[in-house]
Amino acid sequence: MRRFLKENSLSLIFGLLFLAALVGQAFAGWHQLNDQQFAEGLDQISLGRYLTSASFAVDVTENWQSEYLQFLLFIVLTVWLVQRGSPESKPVEHAGKESDERQKVGAYVRPDSPAMARAGGLRAALYSRSLGIVMGAIFVLSWFVQSVSGWAAYNETRLEQLRDPITWGAYLIHSDFWSRTLQNWQSEFLAVGSMAVFAIYLRQRGSPESKPVGSSHEATGVEG
Amino acid sequence: MRWWVTAMALLLPMVLSGCATGHEDAVRDRAADFQEAVAARDWARACAVLAPETRTELEAAAKAPCAEAMAEETLPTPGALERVDVFGTMAEVRFQSETMFLARFDDGWRLFAAGCTPQQPKPYDCAVHGG
Protein backbone atom coordinates (compact mmCIF):
# COMPACT_ATOMS: atom_id res chain seq x y z
CA MET A 1 0.00 0.00 0.00
CA ARG A 2 2.77 2.44 1.02
CA ARG A 3 4.63 1.54 -2.15
CA PHE A 4 1.51 2.20 -4.23
CA LEU A 5 1.03 5.62 -2.59
CA LYS A 6 4.70 6.53 -3.13
CA GLU A 7 4.77 5.41 -6.76
CA ASN A 8 1.54 7.26 -7.60
CA SER A 9 1.91 10.27 -5.33
CA LEU A 10 1.82 12.84 -8.15
CA SER A 11 -1.55 11.77 -9.57
CA LEU A 12 -3.01 11.04 -6.11
CA ILE A 13 -2.07 14.44 -4.68
CA PHE A 14 -3.32 16.29 -7.75
CA GLY A 15 -6.55 14.28 -7.58
CA LEU A 16 -7.02 15.32 -3.94
CA LEU A 17 -6.11 18.96 -4.68
CA PHE A 18 -8.68 18.94 -7.51
CA LEU A 19 -11.42 17.60 -5.24
CA ALA A 20 -10.56 20.03 -2.42
CA ALA A 21 -10.55 23.00 -4.80
CA LEU A 22 -13.82 21.88 -6.42
CA VAL A 23 -15.50 21.57 -3.02
CA GLY A 24 -14.13 25.01 -2.06
CA GLN A 25 -15.38 26.49 -5.34
CA ALA A 26 -18.81 24.91 -4.75
CA PHE A 27 -19.17 26.54 -1.32
CA ALA A 28 -17.73 29.91 -2.37
CA GLY A 29 -19.86 30.01 -5.54
CA TRP A 30 -22.97 29.02 -3.58
CA HIS A 31 -22.49 31.89 -1.11
CA GLN A 32 -21.70 34.32 -3.93
CA LEU A 33 -24.88 33.38 -5.81
CA ASN A 34 -27.01 33.65 -2.66
CA ASP A 35 -25.52 37.07 -2.00
CA GLN A 36 -26.71 38.17 -5.46
CA GLN A 37 -30.12 36.51 -4.90
CA PHE A 38 -30.46 38.47 -1.65
CA ALA A 39 -29.57 41.76 -3.35
CA GLU A 40 -32.23 41.14 -6.01
CA GLY A 41 -34.95 40.19 -3.50
CA LEU A 42 -34.96 36.57 -4.68
CA ASP A 43 -35.08 33.36 -2.63
CA GLN A 44 -31.90 31.76 -1.27
CA ILE A 45 -31.06 28.51 -3.04
CA SER A 46 -29.87 25.26 -1.46
CA LEU A 47 -26.38 23.86 -2.05
CA GLY A 48 -27.93 20.91 -3.91
CA ARG A 49 -29.75 23.19 -6.30
CA TYR A 50 -26.60 25.29 -6.81
CA LEU A 51 -24.54 22.20 -7.68
CA THR A 52 -26.99 21.37 -10.50
CA SER A 53 -27.32 24.99 -11.62
CA ALA A 54 -26.04 26.51 -14.84
CA SER A 55 -24.01 29.03 -12.80
CA PHE A 56 -21.90 26.30 -11.18
CA ALA A 57 -21.60 24.34 -14.43
CA VAL A 58 -20.34 27.30 -16.46
CA ASP A 59 -17.85 28.34 -13.77
CA VAL A 60 -16.42 24.80 -13.67
CA THR A 61 -16.35 24.04 -17.39
CA GLU A 62 -14.97 27.38 -18.59
CA ASN A 63 -11.82 26.50 -16.63
CA TRP A 64 -11.79 22.83 -17.64
CA GLN A 65 -11.95 23.59 -21.37
CA SER A 66 -9.10 26.09 -21.22
CA GLU A 67 -6.84 23.74 -19.24
CA TYR A 68 -7.43 20.87 -21.65
CA LEU A 69 -6.94 23.18 -24.63
CA GLN A 70 -3.67 24.37 -23.12
CA PHE A 71 -2.31 20.85 -22.73
CA LEU A 72 -3.73 19.73 -26.09
CA LEU A 73 -1.89 22.57 -27.85
CA PHE A 74 1.26 21.97 -25.85
CA ILE A 75 1.22 18.24 -26.64
CA VAL A 76 0.48 18.68 -30.36
CA LEU A 77 2.44 21.86 -31.17
CA THR A 78 5.62 20.61 -29.47
CA VAL A 79 5.74 17.88 -32.13
CA TRP A 80 6.79 20.56 -34.63
CA LEU A 81 7.62 23.71 -32.63
CA VAL A 82 10.78 23.92 -30.57
CA GLN A 83 12.39 26.35 -28.13
CA ARG A 84 16.17 26.28 -28.05
CA GLY A 85 17.40 25.91 -24.48
CA SER A 86 14.05 24.84 -22.99
CA PRO A 87 13.51 21.52 -21.21
CA GLU A 88 9.89 21.71 -22.43
CA SER A 89 11.10 21.36 -26.03
CA LYS A 90 12.69 18.57 -28.00
CA PRO A 91 16.17 19.16 -29.40
CA VAL A 92 15.80 21.43 -32.43
CA GLU A 93 16.91 18.72 -34.87
CA HIS A 94 14.12 16.36 -33.72
CA ALA A 95 11.25 18.68 -34.75
CA GLY A 96 8.49 16.71 -36.47
CA LYS A 97 6.90 13.29 -36.03
CA GLU A 98 10.31 11.58 -35.78
CA SER A 99 11.45 8.26 -37.22
CA ASP A 100 9.84 4.87 -36.48
CA GLU A 101 13.09 3.88 -34.80
CA ARG A 102 12.96 6.78 -32.31
CA GLN A 103 9.24 6.22 -31.74
CA LYS A 104 9.65 2.42 -31.38
CA VAL A 105 6.91 1.59 -33.89
CA GLY A 106 6.68 -0.47 -37.11
CA ALA A 107 9.76 -2.65 -37.44
CA TYR A 108 11.13 -1.22 -34.19
CA VAL A 109 8.42 -2.29 -31.73
CA ARG A 110 9.66 -4.01 -28.60
CA PRO A 111 8.23 -6.93 -26.67
CA ASP A 112 7.15 -4.54 -23.90
CA SER A 113 5.53 -2.01 -26.30
CA PRO A 114 1.79 -1.47 -25.68
CA ALA A 115 -0.44 -3.92 -27.62
CA MET A 116 -1.94 -1.12 -29.74
CA ALA A 117 1.56 -0.02 -30.82
CA ARG A 118 2.53 -3.62 -31.67
CA ALA A 119 -0.71 -4.15 -33.63
CA GLY A 120 0.46 -1.81 -36.42
CA GLY A 121 -1.80 -0.36 -39.14
CA LEU A 122 -4.81 1.75 -38.17
CA ARG A 123 -4.70 0.76 -34.51
CA ALA A 124 -1.09 1.88 -34.13
CA ALA A 125 -1.85 5.10 -36.05
CA LEU A 126 -4.77 5.80 -33.71
CA TYR A 127 -2.70 4.95 -30.64
CA SER A 128 0.07 7.27 -31.91
CA ARG A 129 -2.40 10.16 -31.56
CA SER A 130 -4.45 8.90 -28.60
CA LEU A 131 -3.17 11.45 -26.05
CA GLY A 132 -4.08 14.38 -28.28
CA ILE A 133 -7.41 12.81 -29.26
CA VAL A 134 -8.51 12.28 -25.65
CA MET A 135 -7.31 15.72 -24.49
CA GLY A 136 -9.03 17.25 -27.54
CA ALA A 137 -12.27 15.35 -26.88
CA ILE A 138 -12.37 16.54 -23.25
CA PHE A 139 -11.68 20.11 -24.43
CA VAL A 140 -14.50 20.03 -27.01
CA LEU A 141 -16.94 18.42 -24.57
CA SER A 142 -16.10 20.90 -21.78
CA TRP A 143 -16.37 23.85 -24.16
CA PHE A 144 -19.74 22.58 -25.38
CA VAL A 145 -21.02 22.22 -21.81
CA GLN A 146 -19.66 25.73 -21.06
CA SER A 147 -21.63 27.08 -24.03
CA VAL A 148 -24.90 25.44 -22.92
CA SER A 149 -24.59 26.23 -19.21
CA GLY A 150 -23.22 29.72 -19.91
CA TRP A 151 -26.20 30.37 -22.18
CA ALA A 152 -28.62 29.24 -19.45
CA ALA A 153 -26.85 31.27 -16.74
CA TYR A 154 -26.69 34.38 -18.96
CA ASN A 155 -30.39 34.07 -19.83
CA GLU A 156 -31.27 33.74 -16.13
CA THR A 157 -29.49 37.07 -15.57
CA ARG A 158 -31.30 38.64 -18.55
CA LEU A 159 -34.67 37.59 -17.13
CA GLU A 160 -33.77 39.15 -13.76
CA GLN A 161 -33.04 42.35 -15.72
CA LEU A 162 -36.48 42.10 -17.43
CA ARG A 163 -34.94 41.34 -20.83
CA ASP A 164 -35.85 38.62 -23.34
CA PRO A 165 -33.60 35.52 -23.37
CA ILE A 166 -31.41 34.88 -26.42
CA THR A 167 -30.97 31.67 -28.43
CA TRP A 168 -27.98 29.32 -27.97
CA GLY A 169 -26.80 30.27 -31.47
CA ALA A 170 -26.84 33.97 -30.57
CA TYR A 171 -24.98 33.18 -27.33
CA LEU A 172 -22.15 31.51 -29.29
CA ILE A 173 -21.28 34.87 -30.85
CA HIS A 174 -22.13 36.86 -27.71
CA SER A 175 -19.53 38.78 -25.69
CA ASP A 176 -20.42 36.84 -22.50
CA PHE A 177 -19.37 33.52 -24.09
CA TRP A 178 -16.17 34.91 -25.60
CA SER A 179 -15.25 36.93 -22.52
CA ARG A 180 -15.48 33.80 -20.35
CA THR A 181 -13.56 31.79 -22.97
CA LEU A 182 -10.77 34.22 -23.83
CA GLN A 183 -10.06 35.35 -20.27
CA ASN A 184 -9.15 31.72 -19.54
CA TRP A 185 -7.27 31.11 -22.78
CA GLN A 186 -5.00 34.14 -22.44
CA SER A 187 -3.84 33.10 -18.97
CA GLU A 188 -3.17 29.50 -20.06
CA PHE A 189 -1.15 30.58 -23.09
CA LEU A 190 0.83 33.05 -20.99
CA ALA A 191 1.63 30.44 -18.32
CA VAL A 192 2.76 27.76 -20.78
CA GLY A 193 4.75 30.14 -22.96
CA SER A 194 6.46 31.81 -20.02
CA MET A 195 7.31 28.47 -18.38
CA ALA A 196 8.96 27.25 -21.62
CA VAL A 197 11.07 30.43 -21.73
CA PHE A 198 11.80 30.79 -17.97
CA ALA A 199 13.04 27.20 -17.91
CA ILE A 200 15.83 28.12 -20.36
CA TYR A 201 17.49 30.28 -17.70
CA LEU A 202 15.96 29.26 -14.37
CA ARG A 203 16.21 25.93 -12.53
CA GLN A 204 14.23 23.94 -9.98
CA ARG A 205 16.54 21.33 -8.53
CA GLY A 206 15.05 17.83 -8.81
CA SER A 207 12.08 18.79 -10.98
CA PRO A 208 11.61 16.97 -14.31
CA GLU A 209 10.16 20.24 -15.64
CA SER A 210 13.58 21.88 -15.17
CA LYS A 211 17.01 21.19 -16.56
CA PRO A 212 19.62 19.98 -14.04
CA VAL A 213 20.89 23.01 -12.13
CA GLY A 214 24.31 22.89 -13.76
CA SER A 215 23.04 22.42 -17.34
CA SER A 216 23.95 24.99 -19.92
CA HIS A 217 21.36 27.53 -21.07
CA GLU A 218 21.91 26.10 -24.56
CA ALA A 219 20.90 22.54 -23.60
CA THR A 220 17.48 21.73 -25.13
CA GLY A 221 15.15 18.86 -24.22
CA VAL A 222 17.16 17.92 -21.15
CA GLU A 223 15.08 17.25 -18.05
CA GLY A 224 16.45 17.10 -14.53
CA MET B 1 -13.41 3.14 -19.73
CA ARG B 2 -14.21 3.87 -16.08
CA TRP B 3 -12.88 7.45 -16.41
CA TRP B 4 -15.32 8.05 -19.24
CA VAL B 5 -18.29 6.99 -17.08
CA THR B 6 -17.05 9.30 -14.30
CA ALA B 7 -16.66 12.20 -16.75
CA MET B 8 -20.17 11.66 -18.13
CA ALA B 9 -21.59 11.48 -14.59
CA LEU B 10 -19.99 14.87 -13.88
CA LEU B 11 -20.85 16.48 -17.20
CA LEU B 12 -24.40 15.25 -17.78
CA PRO B 13 -26.02 17.22 -14.94
CA MET B 14 -24.17 20.27 -16.23
CA VAL B 15 -25.58 19.81 -19.75
CA LEU B 16 -29.04 19.13 -18.38
CA SER B 17 -28.89 22.24 -16.21
CA GLY B 18 -28.82 24.32 -19.36
CA CYS B 19 -31.58 22.45 -21.14
CA ALA B 20 -35.31 22.14 -20.60
CA THR B 21 -36.01 22.36 -16.90
CA GLY B 22 -39.46 20.77 -16.71
CA HIS B 23 -40.90 23.81 -14.92
CA GLU B 24 -42.82 25.19 -17.89
CA ASP B 25 -46.20 23.83 -16.77
CA ALA B 26 -45.83 25.23 -13.23
CA VAL B 27 -44.79 28.62 -14.65
CA ARG B 28 -47.71 28.68 -17.12
CA ASP B 29 -50.18 27.71 -14.35
CA ARG B 30 -48.92 30.44 -12.02
CA ALA B 31 -49.14 33.07 -14.78
CA ALA B 32 -52.70 31.87 -15.50
CA ASP B 33 -53.57 32.18 -11.76
CA PHE B 34 -52.45 35.79 -11.83
CA GLN B 35 -54.28 36.50 -15.08
CA GLU B 36 -57.53 35.04 -13.77
CA ALA B 37 -57.25 36.99 -10.50
CA VAL B 38 -56.71 40.25 -12.41
CA ALA B 39 -59.56 39.50 -14.83
CA ALA B 40 -61.86 38.82 -11.82
CA ARG B 41 -60.50 41.94 -10.06
CA ASP B 42 -59.67 39.62 -7.14
CA TRP B 43 -56.73 41.75 -5.98
CA ALA B 44 -56.03 39.78 -2.81
CA ARG B 45 -55.58 36.63 -4.92
CA ALA B 46 -53.37 38.50 -7.38
CA CYS B 47 -51.24 39.81 -4.51
CA ALA B 48 -50.86 36.27 -3.13
CA VAL B 49 -48.88 35.19 -6.19
CA LEU B 50 -46.52 38.19 -6.26
CA ALA B 51 -42.88 37.74 -5.22
CA PRO B 52 -42.23 39.31 -1.78
CA GLU B 53 -39.94 42.02 -3.19
CA THR B 54 -42.47 42.87 -5.93
CA ARG B 55 -45.25 43.17 -3.37
CA THR B 56 -43.09 45.38 -1.14
CA GLU B 57 -42.14 47.66 -4.05
CA LEU B 58 -45.76 47.96 -5.14
CA GLU B 59 -46.96 48.85 -1.64
CA ALA B 60 -44.09 51.32 -1.14
CA ALA B 61 -44.76 53.09 -4.47
CA ALA B 62 -48.52 53.34 -3.85
CA LYS B 63 -48.20 53.92 -0.10
CA ALA B 64 -51.13 51.53 0.26
CA PRO B 65 -51.75 47.83 0.99
CA CYS B 66 -51.11 45.49 -1.94
CA ALA B 67 -54.75 44.87 -2.88
CA GLU B 68 -55.48 48.61 -3.02
CA ALA B 69 -52.30 49.28 -4.96
CA MET B 70 -53.10 46.53 -7.47
CA ALA B 71 -56.55 48.00 -8.04
CA GLU B 72 -54.90 51.25 -9.12
CA GLU B 73 -52.61 49.59 -11.68
CA THR B 74 -53.61 49.46 -15.34
CA LEU B 75 -52.59 46.03 -16.58
CA PRO B 76 -52.93 45.22 -20.30
CA THR B 77 -55.20 42.42 -21.50
CA PRO B 78 -52.63 39.69 -22.17
CA GLY B 79 -54.15 37.97 -25.22
CA ALA B 80 -53.07 34.52 -26.38
CA LEU B 81 -50.07 32.73 -24.85
CA GLU B 82 -47.08 32.83 -27.20
CA ARG B 83 -44.17 31.19 -25.34
CA VAL B 84 -42.73 30.19 -21.99
CA ASP B 85 -38.97 30.28 -21.26
CA VAL B 86 -37.44 28.97 -18.03
CA PHE B 87 -33.78 29.47 -17.08
CA GLY B 88 -32.76 28.41 -13.58
CA THR B 89 -34.75 30.37 -11.02
CA MET B 90 -36.24 32.81 -13.55
CA ALA B 91 -38.97 32.49 -16.19
CA GLU B 92 -40.65 34.62 -18.82
CA VAL B 93 -44.20 34.12 -20.13
CA ARG B 94 -45.00 36.00 -23.31
CA PHE B 95 -48.58 36.74 -24.31
CA GLN B 96 -49.73 38.64 -27.40
CA SER B 97 -49.81 42.01 -25.65
CA GLU B 98 -48.15 41.45 -22.27
CA THR B 99 -45.10 39.74 -20.84
CA MET B 100 -44.70 38.43 -17.28
CA PHE B 101 -41.50 37.51 -15.42
CA LEU B 102 -41.59 34.90 -12.66
CA ALA B 103 -39.04 33.86 -10.03
CA ARG B 104 -38.78 30.49 -8.29
CA PHE B 105 -39.20 30.39 -4.52
CA ASP B 106 -39.28 27.51 -2.04
CA ASP B 107 -43.08 27.40 -2.26
CA GLY B 108 -43.20 27.65 -6.07
CA TRP B 109 -43.16 30.25 -8.84
CA ARG B 110 -44.24 33.81 -8.10
CA LEU B 111 -44.73 36.93 -10.24
CA PHE B 112 -41.56 39.00 -10.28
CA ALA B 113 -42.92 41.49 -12.83
CA ALA B 114 -46.24 41.82 -14.67
CA GLY B 115 -47.88 44.11 -17.19
CA CYS B 116 -44.61 44.35 -19.10
CA THR B 117 -44.35 45.83 -22.58
CA PRO B 118 -41.20 45.80 -24.74
CA GLN B 119 -39.12 48.92 -25.31
CA GLN B 120 -36.20 47.45 -27.28
CA PRO B 121 -33.28 47.56 -26.81
CA LYS B 122 -34.00 48.57 -23.21
CA PRO B 123 -35.48 46.15 -20.63
CA TYR B 124 -39.26 45.73 -20.53
CA ASP B 125 -41.33 48.48 -18.98
CA CYS B 126 -43.45 46.79 -16.29
CA ALA B 127 -46.51 48.10 -14.46
CA VAL B 128 -45.67 45.90 -11.46
CA HIS B 129 -42.13 44.75 -10.68
CA GLY B 130 -39.65 44.03 -7.90
CA GLY B 131 -35.88 44.18 -7.62
Short mmCIF file of N, CA and C in Angstrom, two decimals, chain B residues 20-76:
data_model
loop_
_atom_site.label_atom_id
_atom_site.label_comp_id
_atom_site.label_asym_id
_atom_site.label_seq_id
_atom_site.Cartn_x
_atom_site.Cartn_y
_atom_site.Cartn_z
N ALA B 20 -33.94 22.02 -21.09
CA ALA B 20 -35.31 22.14 -20.60
C ALA B 20 -35.36 21.76 -19.11
N THR B 21 -36.05 22.55 -18.34
CA THR B 21 -36.01 22.36 -16.90
C THR B 21 -37.24 21.65 -16.35
N GLY B 22 -38.27 21.46 -17.18
CA GLY B 22 -39.46 20.77 -16.71
C GLY B 22 -40.35 21.60 -15.82
N HIS B 23 -40.09 22.92 -15.76
CA HIS B 23 -40.90 23.81 -14.92
C HIS B 23 -41.93 24.60 -15.72
N GLU B 24 -41.96 24.36 -17.03
CA GLU B 24 -42.82 25.19 -17.89
C GLU B 24 -44.29 25.16 -17.46
N ASP B 25 -44.78 23.95 -17.14
CA ASP B 25 -46.20 23.83 -16.77
C ASP B 25 -46.51 24.63 -15.50
N ALA B 26 -45.61 24.51 -14.49
CA ALA B 26 -45.83 25.23 -13.23
C ALA B 26 -45.81 26.74 -13.46
N VAL B 27 -44.91 27.19 -14.33
CA VAL B 27 -44.79 28.62 -14.65
C VAL B 27 -46.07 29.10 -15.35
N ARG B 28 -46.51 28.32 -16.35
CA ARG B 28 -47.71 28.68 -17.12
C ARG B 28 -48.92 28.75 -16.18
N ASP B 29 -49.03 27.76 -15.27
CA ASP B 29 -50.18 27.71 -14.35
C ASP B 29 -50.18 28.93 -13.43
N ARG B 30 -48.99 29.31 -12.94
CA ARG B 30 -48.92 30.44 -12.02
C ARG B 30 -49.27 31.75 -12.74
N ALA B 31 -48.81 31.87 -13.99
CA ALA B 31 -49.14 33.07 -14.78
C ALA B 31 -50.66 33.12 -15.03
N ALA B 32 -51.25 31.94 -15.27
CA ALA B 32 -52.70 31.87 -15.50
C ALA B 32 -53.46 32.25 -14.23
N ASP B 33 -52.96 31.81 -13.05
CA ASP B 33 -53.57 32.18 -11.76
C ASP B 33 -53.66 33.69 -11.64
N PHE B 34 -52.52 34.33 -11.95
CA PHE B 34 -52.45 35.79 -11.83
C PHE B 34 -53.41 36.46 -12.80
N GLN B 35 -53.40 35.95 -14.04
CA GLN B 35 -54.28 36.50 -15.08
C GLN B 35 -55.75 36.42 -14.67
N GLU B 36 -56.13 35.25 -14.16
CA GLU B 36 -57.53 35.04 -13.77
C GLU B 36 -57.91 35.96 -12.61
N ALA B 37 -56.99 36.12 -11.66
CA ALA B 37 -57.25 36.99 -10.50
C ALA B 37 -57.44 38.43 -10.96
N VAL B 38 -56.60 38.87 -11.90
CA VAL B 38 -56.71 40.25 -12.41
C VAL B 38 -58.02 40.43 -13.18
N ALA B 39 -58.33 39.42 -14.04
CA ALA B 39 -59.56 39.50 -14.83
C ALA B 39 -60.79 39.57 -13.92
N ALA B 40 -60.73 38.86 -12.76
CA ALA B 40 -61.86 38.82 -11.82
C ALA B 40 -61.78 39.99 -10.83
N ARG B 41 -60.75 40.83 -10.97
CA ARG B 41 -60.50 41.94 -10.06
C ARG B 41 -60.43 41.44 -8.61
N ASP B 42 -59.89 40.22 -8.46
CA ASP B 42 -59.67 39.62 -7.14
C ASP B 42 -58.24 39.99 -6.73
N TRP B 43 -58.08 41.21 -6.22
CA TRP B 43 -56.73 41.75 -5.98
C TRP B 43 -55.98 41.01 -4.88
N ALA B 44 -56.71 40.52 -3.89
CA ALA B 44 -56.03 39.78 -2.81
C ALA B 44 -55.39 38.52 -3.39
N ARG B 45 -56.11 37.86 -4.29
CA ARG B 45 -55.58 36.63 -4.92
C ARG B 45 -54.39 36.97 -5.82
N ALA B 46 -54.49 38.09 -6.53
CA ALA B 46 -53.37 38.50 -7.38
C ALA B 46 -52.13 38.81 -6.53
N CYS B 47 -52.35 39.48 -5.40
CA CYS B 47 -51.24 39.81 -4.51
C CYS B 47 -50.58 38.56 -3.95
N ALA B 48 -51.39 37.50 -3.75
CA ALA B 48 -50.86 36.27 -3.13
C ALA B 48 -49.83 35.57 -4.01
N VAL B 49 -49.85 35.86 -5.31
CA VAL B 49 -48.88 35.19 -6.19
C VAL B 49 -47.72 36.11 -6.58
N LEU B 50 -47.66 37.30 -5.98
CA LEU B 50 -46.52 38.19 -6.26
C LEU B 50 -45.30 37.76 -5.44
N ALA B 51 -44.11 37.97 -5.98
CA ALA B 51 -42.88 37.74 -5.22
C ALA B 51 -42.83 38.77 -4.08
N PRO B 52 -42.24 38.39 -2.93
CA PRO B 52 -42.23 39.31 -1.78
C PRO B 52 -41.68 40.70 -2.11
N GLU B 53 -40.57 40.74 -2.85
CA GLU B 53 -39.94 42.02 -3.19
C GLU B 53 -40.86 42.85 -4.10
N THR B 54 -41.55 42.19 -5.01
CA THR B 54 -42.47 42.87 -5.93
C THR B 54 -43.63 43.49 -5.15
N ARG B 55 -44.14 42.70 -4.22
CA ARG B 55 -45.25 43.17 -3.37
C ARG B 55 -44.81 44.39 -2.53
N THR B 56 -43.61 44.29 -1.97
CA THR B 56 -43.09 45.38 -1.14
C THR B 56 -42.92 46.65 -1.97
N GLU B 57 -42.36 46.50 -3.17
CA GLU B 57 -42.14 47.66 -4.05
C GLU B 57 -43.47 48.31 -4.43
N LEU B 58 -44.44 47.47 -4.74
CA LEU B 58 -45.76 47.96 -5.14
C LEU B 58 -46.42 48.75 -4.01
N GLU B 59 -46.35 48.19 -2.81
CA GLU B 59 -46.96 48.85 -1.64
C GLU B 59 -46.22 50.15 -1.31
N ALA B 60 -44.88 50.12 -1.45
CA ALA B 60 -44.09 51.32 -1.14
C ALA B 60 -44.38 52.44 -2.14
N ALA B 61 -44.51 52.08 -3.42
CA ALA B 61 -44.76 53.09 -4.47
C ALA B 61 -46.14 53.71 -4.31
N ALA B 62 -47.13 52.85 -3.95
CA ALA B 62 -48.52 53.34 -3.85
C ALA B 62 -48.85 53.87 -2.45
N LYS B 63 -47.95 53.58 -1.51
CA LYS B 63 -48.20 53.92 -0.10
C LYS B 63 -49.58 53.40 0.34
N ALA B 64 -49.85 52.16 -0.05
CA ALA B 64 -51.13 51.53 0.26
C ALA B 64 -50.93 50.02 0.31
N PRO B 65 -51.84 49.29 0.98
CA PRO B 65 -51.75 47.83 0.99
C PRO B 65 -51.80 47.27 -0.45
N CYS B 66 -51.27 46.07 -0.60
CA CYS B 66 -51.11 45.49 -1.94
C CYS B 66 -52.41 45.48 -2.75
N ALA B 67 -53.50 45.00 -2.13
CA ALA B 67 -54.75 44.87 -2.88
C ALA B 67 -55.22 46.23 -3.40
N GLU B 68 -55.08 47.26 -2.59
CA GLU B 68 -55.48 48.61 -3.02
C GLU B 68 -54.57 49.11 -4.12
N ALA B 69 -53.27 48.84 -3.96
CA ALA B 69 -52.30 49.28 -4.96
C ALA B 69 -52.54 48.59 -6.30
N MET B 70 -52.84 47.29 -6.24
CA MET B 70 -53.10 46.53 -7.47
C MET B 70 -54.32 47.09 -8.21
N ALA B 71 -55.32 47.48 -7.43
CA ALA B 71 -56.55 48.00 -8.04
C ALA B 71 -56.28 49.27 -8.83
N GLU B 72 -55.24 49.99 -8.44
CA GLU B 72 -54.90 51.25 -9.12
C GLU B 72 -54.09 51.04 -10.39
N GLU B 73 -53.47 49.84 -10.53
CA GLU B 73 -52.61 49.59 -11.68
C GLU B 73 -53.44 49.29 -12.93
N THR B 74 -52.94 49.76 -14.07
CA THR B 74 -53.61 49.46 -15.34
C THR B 74 -52.80 48.36 -16.04
N LEU B 75 -53.31 47.15 -15.96
CA LEU B 75 -52.59 46.03 -16.58
C LEU B 75 -53.21 45.72 -17.94
N PRO B 76 -52.38 45.50 -18.97
CA PRO B 76 -52.93 45.22 -20.30
C PRO B 76 -53.65 43.87 -20.33
#
